[in-house]
GROMACS .gro file of C-alpha atoms in nm:
model
  476
    1UNK     CA    1  -1.226  -3.461   0.408
    2UNK     CA    2  -1.350  -3.107   0.342
    3UNK     CA    3  -1.282  -2.991  -0.014
    4UNK     CA    4  -1.163  -2.631  -0.039
    5UNK     CA    5  -1.120  -2.455  -0.375
    6UNK     CA    6  -0.951  -2.115  -0.386
    7UNK     CA    7  -0.962  -1.881  -0.684
    8UNK     CA    8  -0.652  -1.660  -0.684
    9UNK     CA    9  -0.299  -1.713  -0.557
   10UNK     CA   10  -0.234  -1.371  -0.406
   11UNK     CA   11  -0.186  -1.310  -0.032
   12UNK     CA   12  -0.554  -1.376   0.042
   13UNK     CA   13  -0.549  -1.700  -0.153
   14UNK     CA   14  -0.217  -1.857  -0.066
   15UNK     CA   15  -0.234  -1.772   0.304
   16UNK     CA   16  -0.585  -1.924   0.315
   17UNK     CA   17  -0.455  -2.235   0.138
   18UNK     CA   18  -0.180  -2.283   0.398
   19UNK     CA   19  -0.429  -2.251   0.686
   20UNK     CA   20  -0.680  -2.488   0.523
   21UNK     CA   21  -0.409  -2.747   0.460
   22UNK     CA   22  -0.290  -2.713   0.820
   23UNK     CA   23  -0.646  -2.782   0.937
   24UNK     CA   24  -0.668  -3.100   0.730
   25UNK     CA   25  -0.870  -2.989   0.429
   26UNK     CA   26  -0.816  -3.106   0.072
   27UNK     CA   27  -0.709  -2.781  -0.092
   28UNK     CA   28  -0.693  -2.684  -0.459
   29UNK     CA   29  -0.568  -2.337  -0.550
   30UNK     CA   30  -0.645  -2.201  -0.897
   31UNK     CA   31  -0.410  -1.931  -1.030
   32UNK     CA   32  -0.357  -1.814  -1.387
   33UNK     CA   33  -0.031  -1.617  -1.371
   34UNK     CA   34   0.185  -1.732  -1.078
   35UNK     CA   35   0.189  -1.779  -0.703
   36UNK     CA   36   0.167  -1.456  -0.511
   37UNK     CA   37  -0.064  -1.302  -0.767
   38UNK     CA   38  -0.040  -0.934  -0.856
   39UNK     CA   39   0.091  -0.844  -0.509
   40UNK     CA   40   0.409  -1.043  -0.568
   41UNK     CA   41   0.446  -1.036  -0.945
   42UNK     CA   42   0.331  -0.691  -1.058
   43UNK     CA   43   0.235  -0.474  -0.762
   44UNK     CA   44   0.358  -0.469  -0.403
   45UNK     CA   45   0.686  -0.663  -0.425
   46UNK     CA   46   0.810  -0.506  -0.752
   47UNK     CA   47   0.709  -0.150  -0.660
   48UNK     CA   48   0.871  -0.166  -0.318
   49UNK     CA   49   1.186  -0.318  -0.469
   50UNK     CA   50   1.204  -0.025  -0.712
   51UNK     CA   51   1.144   0.212  -0.422
   52UNK     CA   52   1.429   0.049  -0.227
   53UNK     CA   53   1.664   0.154  -0.507
   54UNK     CA   54   1.515   0.503  -0.503
   55UNK     CA   55   1.574   0.522  -0.127
   56UNK     CA   56   1.945   0.469  -0.182
   57UNK     CA   57   1.949   0.754  -0.433
   58UNK     CA   58   1.768   0.975  -0.182
   59UNK     CA   59   2.038   0.902   0.076
   60UNK     CA   60   2.308   0.977  -0.179
   61UNK     CA   61   2.142   1.308  -0.267
   62UNK     CA   62   2.151   1.409   0.100
   63UNK     CA   63   2.512   1.300   0.147
   64UNK     CA   64   2.664   1.647   0.096
   65UNK     CA   65   2.497   1.763   0.417
   66UNK     CA   66   2.682   1.484   0.597
   67UNK     CA   67   3.018   1.601   0.457
   68UNK     CA   68   3.051   1.346   0.175
   69UNK     CA   69   3.189   1.470  -0.157
   70UNK     CA   70   3.337   1.315  -0.470
   71UNK     CA   71   3.716   1.328  -0.510
   72UNK     CA   72   3.737   1.540  -0.824
   73UNK     CA   73   3.538   1.716  -1.090
   74UNK     CA   74   3.360   2.044  -1.125
   75UNK     CA   75   3.038   1.910  -0.974
   76UNK     CA   76   3.091   1.806  -0.612
   77UNK     CA   77   2.740   1.655  -0.583
   78UNK     CA   78   2.778   1.284  -0.508
   79UNK     CA   79   2.443   1.203  -0.670
   80UNK     CA   80   2.560   1.346  -1.004
   81UNK     CA   81   2.829   1.079  -1.021
   82UNK     CA   82   2.578   0.793  -0.998
   83UNK     CA   83   2.428   0.651  -1.317
   84UNK     CA   84   2.091   0.477  -1.289
   85UNK     CA   85   2.079   0.167  -1.513
   86UNK     CA   86   1.701   0.125  -1.528
   87UNK     CA   87   1.727  -0.197  -1.727
   88UNK     CA   88   1.937  -0.350  -1.449
   89UNK     CA   89   1.708  -0.206  -1.181
   90UNK     CA   90   1.394  -0.352  -1.341
   91UNK     CA   91   1.568  -0.682  -1.413
   92UNK     CA   92   1.645  -0.712  -1.042
   93UNK     CA   93   1.287  -0.608  -0.958
   94UNK     CA   94   1.136  -0.882  -1.174
   95UNK     CA   95   1.392  -1.144  -1.070
   96UNK     CA   96   1.315  -1.079  -0.706
   97UNK     CA   97   0.940  -1.100  -0.773
   98UNK     CA   98   0.989  -1.430  -0.954
   99UNK     CA   99   1.199  -1.571  -0.672
  100UNK     CA  100   0.936  -1.472  -0.416
  101UNK     CA  101   0.666  -1.636  -0.628
  102UNK     CA  102   0.869  -1.956  -0.653
  103UNK     CA  103   0.924  -1.958  -0.277
  104UNK     CA  104   0.547  -1.937  -0.218
  105UNK     CA  105   0.487  -2.219  -0.468
  106UNK     CA  106   0.736  -2.440  -0.283
  107UNK     CA  107   0.572  -2.364   0.050
  108UNK     CA  108   0.229  -2.458  -0.089
  109UNK     CA  109   0.362  -2.779  -0.239
  110UNK     CA  110   0.526  -2.873   0.091
  111UNK     CA  111   0.196  -2.810   0.270
  112UNK     CA  112   0.014  -3.047   0.034
  113UNK     CA  113  -0.184  -2.786  -0.160
  114UNK     CA  114  -0.274  -2.878  -0.518
  115UNK     CA  115  -0.206  -2.589  -0.756
  116UNK     CA  116  -0.399  -2.573  -1.081
  117UNK     CA  117  -0.282  -2.330  -1.350
  118UNK     CA  118  -0.584  -2.178  -1.518
  119UNK     CA  119  -0.877  -1.941  -1.497
  120UNK     CA  120  -1.167  -2.038  -1.274
  121UNK     CA  121  -1.534  -1.946  -1.251
  122UNK     CA  122  -1.816  -2.051  -1.022
  123UNK     CA  123  -2.074  -2.301  -1.142
  124UNK     CA  124  -2.311  -2.252  -0.851
  125UNK     CA  125  -2.188  -2.209  -0.493
  126UNK     CA  126  -2.032  -2.556  -0.464
  127UNK     CA  127  -1.844  -2.606  -0.789
  128UNK     CA  128  -1.565  -2.434  -0.980
  129UNK     CA  129  -1.494  -2.477  -1.349
  130UNK     CA  130  -1.132  -2.416  -1.450
  131UNK     CA  131  -1.009  -2.342  -1.800
  132UNK     CA  132  -0.660  -2.492  -1.836
  133UNK     CA  133  -0.427  -2.552  -2.129
  134UNK     CA  134  -0.541  -2.915  -2.123
  135UNK     CA  135  -0.908  -2.821  -2.134
  136UNK     CA  136  -1.192  -2.760  -1.893
  137UNK     CA  137  -1.188  -2.915  -1.546
  138UNK     CA  138  -1.472  -2.916  -1.291
  139UNK     CA  139  -1.396  -2.910  -0.918
  140UNK     CA  140  -1.661  -2.993  -0.659
  141UNK     CA  141  -1.618  -2.790  -0.342
  142UNK     CA  142  -1.754  -2.776   0.010
  143UNK     CA  143  -1.594  -2.433   0.058
  144UNK     CA  144  -1.494  -2.178  -0.205
  145UNK     CA  145  -1.272  -1.876  -0.142
  146UNK     CA  146  -1.269  -1.595  -0.397
  147UNK     CA  147  -0.940  -1.404  -0.396
  148UNK     CA  148  -0.937  -1.275  -0.752
  149UNK     CA  149  -0.780  -0.936  -0.686
  150UNK     CA  150  -0.804  -0.626  -0.905
  151UNK     CA  151  -0.668  -0.488  -1.231
  152UNK     CA  152  -0.549  -0.135  -1.314
  153UNK     CA  153  -0.831   0.097  -1.410
  154UNK     CA  154  -0.791   0.251  -1.754
  155UNK     CA  155  -0.964   0.543  -1.920
  156UNK     CA  156  -1.116   0.478  -2.263
  157UNK     CA  157  -0.944   0.795  -2.380
  158UNK     CA  158  -0.605   0.694  -2.236
  159UNK     CA  159  -0.548   0.330  -2.321
  160UNK     CA  160  -0.216   0.193  -2.195
  161UNK     CA  161   0.015   0.050  -2.462
  162UNK     CA  162   0.295  -0.075  -2.237
  163UNK     CA  163   0.550   0.147  -2.414
  164UNK     CA  164   0.479   0.515  -2.352
  165UNK     CA  165   0.141   0.512  -2.176
  166UNK     CA  166   0.177   0.274  -1.885
  167UNK     CA  167  -0.018   0.129  -1.594
  168UNK     CA  168   0.143   0.012  -1.271
  169UNK     CA  169   0.191  -0.339  -1.410
  170UNK     CA  170   0.381  -0.219  -1.715
  171UNK     CA  171   0.638   0.022  -1.572
  172UNK     CA  172   0.890  -0.260  -1.523
  173UNK     CA  173   0.916  -0.302  -1.903
  174UNK     CA  174   1.117   0.021  -1.922
  175UNK     CA  175   1.488  -0.017  -1.996
  176UNK     CA  176   1.578   0.353  -2.000
  177UNK     CA  177   1.477   0.633  -1.767
  178UNK     CA  178   1.200   0.855  -1.899
  179UNK     CA  179   1.317   1.206  -1.979
  180UNK     CA  180   0.988   1.341  -1.847
  181UNK     CA  181   0.730   1.126  -1.670
  182UNK     CA  182   0.371   1.243  -1.633
  183UNK     CA  183   0.202   1.065  -1.342
  184UNK     CA  184  -0.177   1.087  -1.356
  185UNK     CA  185  -0.326   1.035  -1.010
  186UNK     CA  186  -0.196   1.150  -0.672
  187UNK     CA  187  -0.325   0.865  -0.457
  188UNK     CA  188  -0.092   0.613  -0.297
  189UNK     CA  189   0.020   0.447  -0.622
  190UNK     CA  190   0.077   0.774  -0.805
  191UNK     CA  191   0.260   0.935  -0.514
  192UNK     CA  192   0.487   0.633  -0.464
  193UNK     CA  193   0.594   0.612  -0.829
  194UNK     CA  194   0.631   0.990  -0.856
  195UNK     CA  195   0.855   0.987  -0.548
  196UNK     CA  196   1.062   0.693  -0.674
  197UNK     CA  197   1.123   0.824  -1.025
  198UNK     CA  198   1.197   1.172  -0.893
  199UNK     CA  199   1.466   1.018  -0.670
  200UNK     CA  200   1.607   0.831  -0.971
  201UNK     CA  201   1.661   1.165  -1.144
  202UNK     CA  202   1.355   1.180  -1.369
  203UNK     CA  203   1.170   1.505  -1.439
  204UNK     CA  204   0.826   1.425  -1.294
  205UNK     CA  205   0.492   1.603  -1.343
  206UNK     CA  206   0.221   1.488  -1.102
  207UNK     CA  207  -0.137   1.550  -1.217
  208UNK     CA  208  -0.367   1.569  -0.915
  209UNK     CA  209  -0.741   1.628  -0.923
  210UNK     CA  210  -0.735   1.739  -0.558
  211UNK     CA  211  -0.592   2.036  -0.370
  212UNK     CA  212  -0.318   1.819  -0.220
  213UNK     CA  213  -0.147   1.489  -0.291
  214UNK     CA  214  -0.267   1.177  -0.104
  215UNK     CA  215  -0.624   1.297  -0.042
  216UNK     CA  216  -0.707   0.979   0.148
  217UNK     CA  217  -0.422   1.011   0.399
  218UNK     CA  218  -0.365   1.225   0.708
  219UNK     CA  219  -0.378   1.585   0.578
  220UNK     CA  220  -0.078   1.699   0.787
  221UNK     CA  221   0.128   1.411   0.651
  222UNK     CA  222   0.018   1.479   0.295
  223UNK     CA  223   0.113   1.845   0.336
  224UNK     CA  224   0.468   1.748   0.438
  225UNK     CA  225   0.502   1.520   0.135
  226UNK     CA  226   0.374   1.787  -0.102
  227UNK     CA  227   0.623   2.036   0.041
  228UNK     CA  228   0.906   1.785  -0.009
  229UNK     CA  229   0.798   1.714  -0.366
  230UNK     CA  230   0.781   2.083  -0.452
  231UNK     CA  231   1.113   2.162  -0.283
  232UNK     CA  232   1.281   1.892  -0.492
  233UNK     CA  233   1.147   2.052  -0.808
  234UNK     CA  234   0.857   1.822  -0.890
  235UNK     CA  235   0.580   1.995  -1.081
  236UNK     CA  236   0.242   1.930  -0.918
  237UNK     CA  237  -0.068   2.026  -1.114
  238UNK     CA  238  -0.329   2.050  -0.838
  239UNK     CA  239  -0.704   2.061  -0.907
  240UNK     CA  240  -0.628   1.927  -1.255
  241UNK     CA  241  -0.820   1.632  -1.395
  242UNK     CA  242  -0.675   1.436  -1.687
  243UNK     CA  243  -0.928   1.346  -1.955
  244UNK     CA  244  -0.712   1.176  -2.219
  245UNK     CA  245  -0.362   1.068  -2.316
  246UNK     CA  246  -0.226   1.010  -2.664
  247UNK     CA  247   0.104   0.944  -2.834
  248UNK     CA  248   0.268   1.182  -3.076
  249UNK     CA  249   0.588   1.020  -3.197
  250UNK     CA  250   0.823   0.983  -2.901
  251UNK     CA  251   0.604   1.202  -2.684
  252UNK     CA  252   0.289   1.152  -2.478
  253UNK     CA  253   0.034   1.430  -2.459
  254UNK     CA  254  -0.200   1.436  -2.160
  255UNK     CA  255  -0.513   1.649  -2.197
  256UNK     CA  256  -0.658   1.820  -1.891
  257UNK     CA  257  -1.021   1.905  -1.825
  258UNK     CA  258  -0.953   2.280  -1.843
  259UNK     CA  259  -0.809   2.253  -2.194
  260UNK     CA  260  -0.439   2.252  -2.107
  261UNK     CA  261  -0.202   1.986  -2.240
  262UNK     CA  262   0.104   1.837  -2.073
  263UNK     CA  263   0.382   1.679  -2.279
  264UNK     CA  264   0.632   1.419  -2.164
  265UNK     CA  265   0.823   1.115  -2.283
  266UNK     CA  266   0.608   0.872  -2.081
  267UNK     CA  267   0.284   0.869  -1.883
  268UNK     CA  268   0.191   0.652  -1.586
  269UNK     CA  269  -0.183   0.614  -1.534
  270UNK     CA  270  -0.248   0.565  -1.161
  271UNK     CA  271  -0.624   0.619  -1.157
  272UNK     CA  272  -0.734   0.332  -0.936
  273UNK     CA  273  -0.828  -0.028  -0.992
  274UNK     CA  274  -1.128  -0.247  -1.075
  275UNK     CA  275  -1.210  -0.580  -0.908
  276UNK     CA  276  -1.171  -0.900  -1.111
  277UNK     CA  277  -1.527  -1.013  -1.047
  278UNK     CA  278  -1.699  -0.985  -1.385
  279UNK     CA  279  -1.786  -1.292  -1.591
  280UNK     CA  280  -1.694  -1.557  -1.334
  281UNK     CA  281  -2.043  -1.662  -1.227
  282UNK     CA  282  -2.063  -1.480  -0.896
  283UNK     CA  283  -2.412  -1.331  -0.911
  284UNK     CA  284  -2.551  -1.649  -1.066
  285UNK     CA  285  -2.417  -1.838  -0.762
  286UNK     CA  286  -2.581  -1.593  -0.520
  287UNK     CA  287  -2.273  -1.382  -0.445
  288UNK     CA  288  -2.379  -1.019  -0.399
  289UNK     CA  289  -2.164  -0.748  -0.552
  290UNK     CA  290  -2.151  -0.392  -0.429
  291UNK     CA  291  -2.104  -0.065  -0.610
  292UNK     CA  292  -1.808  -0.091  -0.843
  293UNK     CA  293  -1.824  -0.470  -0.856
  294UNK     CA  294  -1.660  -0.551  -0.523
  295UNK     CA  295  -1.770  -0.867  -0.342
  296UNK     CA  296  -1.972  -0.798  -0.028
  297UNK     CA  297  -1.832  -0.977   0.278
  298UNK     CA  298  -1.883  -0.971   0.653
  299UNK     CA  299  -1.610  -0.960   0.917
  300UNK     CA  300  -1.541  -1.334   0.888
  301UNK     CA  301  -1.511  -1.309   0.506
  302UNK     CA  302  -1.850  -1.470   0.423
  303UNK     CA  303  -2.030  -1.369   0.106
  304UNK     CA  304  -2.407  -1.390   0.060
  305UNK     CA  305  -2.374  -1.742  -0.090
  306UNK     CA  306  -2.354  -2.028   0.158
  307UNK     CA  307  -2.007  -2.181   0.169
  308UNK     CA  308  -1.853  -1.905  -0.045
  309UNK     CA  309  -1.600  -1.669   0.113
  310UNK     CA  310  -1.391  -1.386  -0.032
  311UNK     CA  311  -1.066  -1.212   0.060
  312UNK     CA  312  -0.839  -0.938  -0.064
  313UNK     CA  313  -0.874  -0.640  -0.294
  314UNK     CA  314  -1.175  -0.789  -0.474
  315UNK     CA  315  -1.375  -0.725  -0.154
  316UNK     CA  316  -1.290  -0.354  -0.141
  317UNK     CA  317  -1.237  -0.375   0.236
  318UNK     CA  318  -0.883  -0.238   0.262
  319UNK     CA  319  -0.641  -0.271  -0.030
  320UNK     CA  320  -0.347  -0.406   0.167
  321UNK     CA  321  -0.168  -0.739   0.133
  322UNK     CA  322  -0.171  -0.778   0.511
  323UNK     CA  323  -0.549  -0.738   0.523
  324UNK     CA  324  -0.598  -0.976   0.229
  325UNK     CA  325  -0.390  -1.240   0.405
  326UNK     CA  326  -0.583  -1.198   0.730
  327UNK     CA  327  -0.918  -1.215   0.549
  328UNK     CA  328  -0.808  -1.540   0.386
  329UNK     CA  329  -0.694  -1.693   0.715
  330UNK     CA  330  -1.014  -1.584   0.891
  331UNK     CA  331  -1.223  -1.741   0.613
  332UNK     CA  332  -1.056  -2.078   0.663
  333UNK     CA  333  -1.061  -2.064   1.041
  334UNK     CA  334  -1.432  -1.986   1.032
  335UNK     CA  335  -1.534  -2.229   0.759
  336UNK     CA  336  -1.331  -2.518   0.903
  337UNK     CA  337  -1.447  -2.469   1.262
  338UNK     CA  338  -1.129  -2.332   1.420
  339UNK     CA  339  -1.116  -2.048   1.674
  340UNK     CA  340  -1.154  -1.716   1.499
  341UNK     CA  341  -1.169  -1.345   1.574
  342UNK     CA  342  -1.358  -1.124   1.326
  343UNK     CA  343  -1.152  -0.879   1.121
  344UNK     CA  344  -1.073  -0.565   1.320
  345UNK     CA  345  -0.973  -0.280   1.091
  346UNK     CA  346  -0.906  -0.032   1.372
  347UNK     CA  347  -0.573  -0.201   1.443
  348UNK     CA  348  -0.454  -0.225   1.083
  349UNK     CA  349  -0.138  -0.028   1.010
  350UNK     CA  350  -0.065   0.098   0.660
  351UNK     CA  351   0.222   0.274   0.489
  352UNK     CA  352   0.282   0.496   0.188
  353UNK     CA  353   0.631   0.420   0.055
  354UNK     CA  354   0.730   0.770  -0.050
  355UNK     CA  355   1.029   0.973   0.069
  356UNK     CA  356   0.955   1.035   0.350
  357UNK     CA  357   0.724   0.743   0.423
  358UNK     CA  358   0.381   0.795   0.581
  359UNK     CA  359   0.258   0.528   0.823
  360UNK     CA  360  -0.076   0.529   1.002
  361UNK     CA  361  -0.276   0.313   1.240
  362UNK     CA  362  -0.606   0.342   1.426
  363UNK     CA  363  -0.818   0.656   1.441
  364UNK     CA  364  -0.777   0.900   1.155
  365UNK     CA  365  -0.791   1.279   1.134
  366UNK     CA  366  -1.108   1.246   0.924
  367UNK     CA  367  -1.286   1.037   1.190
  368UNK     CA  368  -1.184   1.283   1.459
  369UNK     CA  369  -1.293   1.586   1.257
  370UNK     CA  370  -1.631   1.421   1.199
  371UNK     CA  371  -1.675   1.377   1.575
  372UNK     CA  372  -1.666   0.997   1.590
  373UNK     CA  373  -1.455   1.012   1.906
  374UNK     CA  374  -1.307   1.269   2.142
  375UNK     CA  375  -0.929   1.255   2.159
  376UNK     CA  376  -0.626   1.435   2.288
  377UNK     CA  377  -0.338   1.454   2.043
  378UNK     CA  378   0.029   1.540   2.042
  379UNK     CA  379   0.241   1.619   1.737
  380UNK     CA  380   0.619   1.623   1.755
  381UNK     CA  381   0.828   1.746   1.458
  382UNK     CA  382   1.107   1.510   1.357
  383UNK     CA  383   1.354   1.795   1.321
  384UNK     CA  384   1.408   1.802   1.698
  385UNK     CA  385   1.503   1.435   1.721
  386UNK     CA  386   1.874   1.383   1.791
  387UNK     CA  387   1.908   1.083   1.557
  388UNK     CA  388   1.726   1.272   1.282
  389UNK     CA  389   1.975   1.559   1.318
  390UNK     CA  390   2.265   1.313   1.290
  391UNK     CA  391   2.118   1.172   0.969
  392UNK     CA  392   2.043   1.515   0.823
  393UNK     CA  393   1.666   1.463   0.832
  394UNK     CA  394   1.428   1.756   0.869
  395UNK     CA  395   1.095   1.652   0.718
  396UNK     CA  396   0.837   1.460   0.915
  397UNK     CA  397   0.668   1.422   1.249
  398UNK     CA  398   0.514   1.183   1.499
  399UNK     CA  399   0.149   1.223   1.596
  400UNK     CA  400  -0.033   1.028   1.869
  401UNK     CA  401  -0.403   1.015   1.956
  402UNK     CA  402  -0.529   0.903   2.297
  403UNK     CA  403  -0.861   0.900   2.480
  404UNK     CA  404  -0.865   1.212   2.699
  405UNK     CA  405  -0.961   1.045   3.029
  406UNK     CA  406  -0.810   0.697   3.020
  407UNK     CA  407  -0.507   0.790   2.809
  408UNK     CA  408  -0.550   0.477   2.595
  409UNK     CA  409  -0.368   0.519   2.264
  410UNK     CA  410  -0.616   0.492   1.977
  411UNK     CA  411  -0.409   0.592   1.677
  412UNK     CA  412  -0.101   0.754   1.537
  413UNK     CA  413   0.084   0.884   1.235
  414UNK     CA  414   0.456   0.869   1.159
  415UNK     CA  415   0.611   1.067   0.874
  416UNK     CA  416   0.976   0.970   0.845
  417UNK     CA  417   1.220   0.749   0.657
  418UNK     CA  418   1.135   0.389   0.753
  419UNK     CA  419   0.804   0.495   0.905
  420UNK     CA  420   0.681   0.148   0.810
  421UNK     CA  421   0.912   0.007   1.080
  422UNK     CA  422   0.846   0.279   1.338
  423UNK     CA  423   0.466   0.241   1.329
  424UNK     CA  424   0.478  -0.107   1.480
  425UNK     CA  425   0.507   0.010   1.839
  426UNK     CA  426   0.200   0.233   1.794
  427UNK     CA  427   0.015  -0.058   1.631
  428UNK     CA  428   0.086  -0.271   1.936
  429UNK     CA  429  -0.033   0.008   2.165
  430UNK     CA  430  -0.360   0.044   1.972
  431UNK     CA  431  -0.424  -0.332   1.955
  432UNK     CA  432  -0.345  -0.390   2.324
  433UNK     CA  433  -0.511  -0.069   2.447
  434UNK     CA  434  -0.193   0.060   2.611
  435UNK     CA  435  -0.207   0.400   2.784
  436UNK     CA  436   0.028   0.687   2.709
  437UNK     CA  437   0.172   0.659   3.061
  438UNK     CA  438   0.250   0.287   3.026
  439UNK     CA  439   0.387   0.345   2.678
  440UNK     CA  440   0.620   0.625   2.783
  441UNK     CA  441   0.746   0.424   3.082
  442UNK     CA  442   0.909   0.172   2.848
  443UNK     CA  443   1.271   0.239   2.754
  444UNK     CA  444   1.376   0.348   2.405
  445UNK     CA  445   1.731   0.359   2.272
  446UNK     CA  446   1.905   0.697   2.271
  447UNK     CA  447   1.952   0.832   2.016
  448UNK     CA  448   1.675   0.678   1.807
  449UNK     CA  449   1.385   0.782   1.588
  450UNK     CA  450   1.154   0.575   1.807
  451UNK     CA  451   1.242   0.805   2.096
  452UNK     CA  452   1.011   1.067   1.942
  453UNK     CA  453   0.714   0.832   1.976
  454UNK     CA  454   0.779   0.787   2.347
  455UNK     CA  455   0.824   1.163   2.383
  456UNK     CA  456   0.490   1.227   2.216
  457UNK     CA  457   0.333   0.987   2.467
  458UNK     CA  458   0.492   1.181   2.754
  459UNK     CA  459   0.345   1.502   2.613
  460UNK     CA  460  -0.001   1.348   2.659
  461UNK     CA  461   0.056   1.258   3.026
  462UNK     CA  462  -0.162   1.536   3.170
  463UNK     CA  463  -0.444   1.439   2.935
  464UNK     CA  464  -0.479   1.089   3.081
  465UNK     CA  465  -0.631   1.178   3.417
  466UNK     CA  466  -1.001   1.226   3.502
  467UNK     CA  467  -0.946   1.567   3.658
  468UNK     CA  468  -0.819   1.699   3.327
  469UNK     CA  469  -1.094   1.568   3.102
  470UNK     CA  470  -1.048   1.726   2.763
  471UNK     CA  471  -1.284   1.834   2.488
  472UNK     CA  472  -1.264   1.687   2.143
  473UNK     CA  473  -0.946   1.738   1.940
  474UNK     CA  474  -0.729   1.867   2.225
  475UNK     CA  475  -0.384   1.935   2.079
  476UNK     CA  476  -0.046   1.955   2.241
   0.00000   0.00000   0.00000
């Protein structure tokens, strides 16, 4: 029986363990904190649970436009009558994360996976040494999967204390709403927490080193989000780099590169992450690390050491739970001789859970601007959608990219509430190479938000015929 040892119980690790067990391997999974890893316990599941509460507050804030008012009082704003009990919110967040972790543990146990609580390190490419409460244990392995994840990056001059200066693992310790929250970093993590706490009624200052929030996302989508943030009263300090953060009594003072200081009650440092790859014997075992310490892997998750695979954020491929899980499955399919397709990132959909959400798949505006491919594109504002009007929604759009001659859909962007659900149809179109004509021929419900996606496809109809071959970046 093939012996498989997996370091890390996040999506990359536990999904790999389930596949390996299904294929008949003897599987041991080493995890030091709990099943699901950071994704379930301190990152994806908790943050999106918090955001789900914020989404309700966003709907309440918009209720006046729909004709909903409170019965009495000087202030007729429905949102003003809602009190946010952050202690209860975070208690629910952590309870849900714990329940999800327990569910994964049960699934692994049912599948016959042995779970070892401890911290593991490689002792050559075919052995893992685990530090447990009972002492050191050595595991011989035919196949090793590294799924060790990442940790929040911290600045030496802005060390997080878990009370006033926080990283994204520590925000759930709060029992009262901050009076003023300074969010340092306008990437996905910073934007999501800024959006959520703003919806919960917190005065938020977002410190961004770039011209616009979400510098890694579609620029049109990021522009919409920045406009929404500013309209709601959020202070955005663009082209401002934070250099330090310190506590002064009940305040936090964030120093900026240009000499300015920003004061608030709390500070969230969202300045990236570092892979958990140091000090666990990787390079000694022949595992090559790239710039920043990420594990180098190919499209079937192999490292440079024979029999050693890696999956998830520690590889730096694409920091998404869905990609981590697929990398882990692919590693086991490949190593255990099952049918396997190499990882294809062009069909990966991702989502930023702000209000509105931003979902993307396939070709990006950056790739198109750099001339990697010629496309025709159509952009349709959400404000014209009948369902959006009924719900009082004005911000957002649908954007589709297709090849100018064949009309094959190669990418898209959705900026809307629940964009994470709406992007799926575009993801299917990209993965299955569906044309805009075939896509628009399929029925959508009326009225529906998804109707705008079909309409955008119809707008590209004339750009899917040879006689109307288009130049790069044709827009409709």
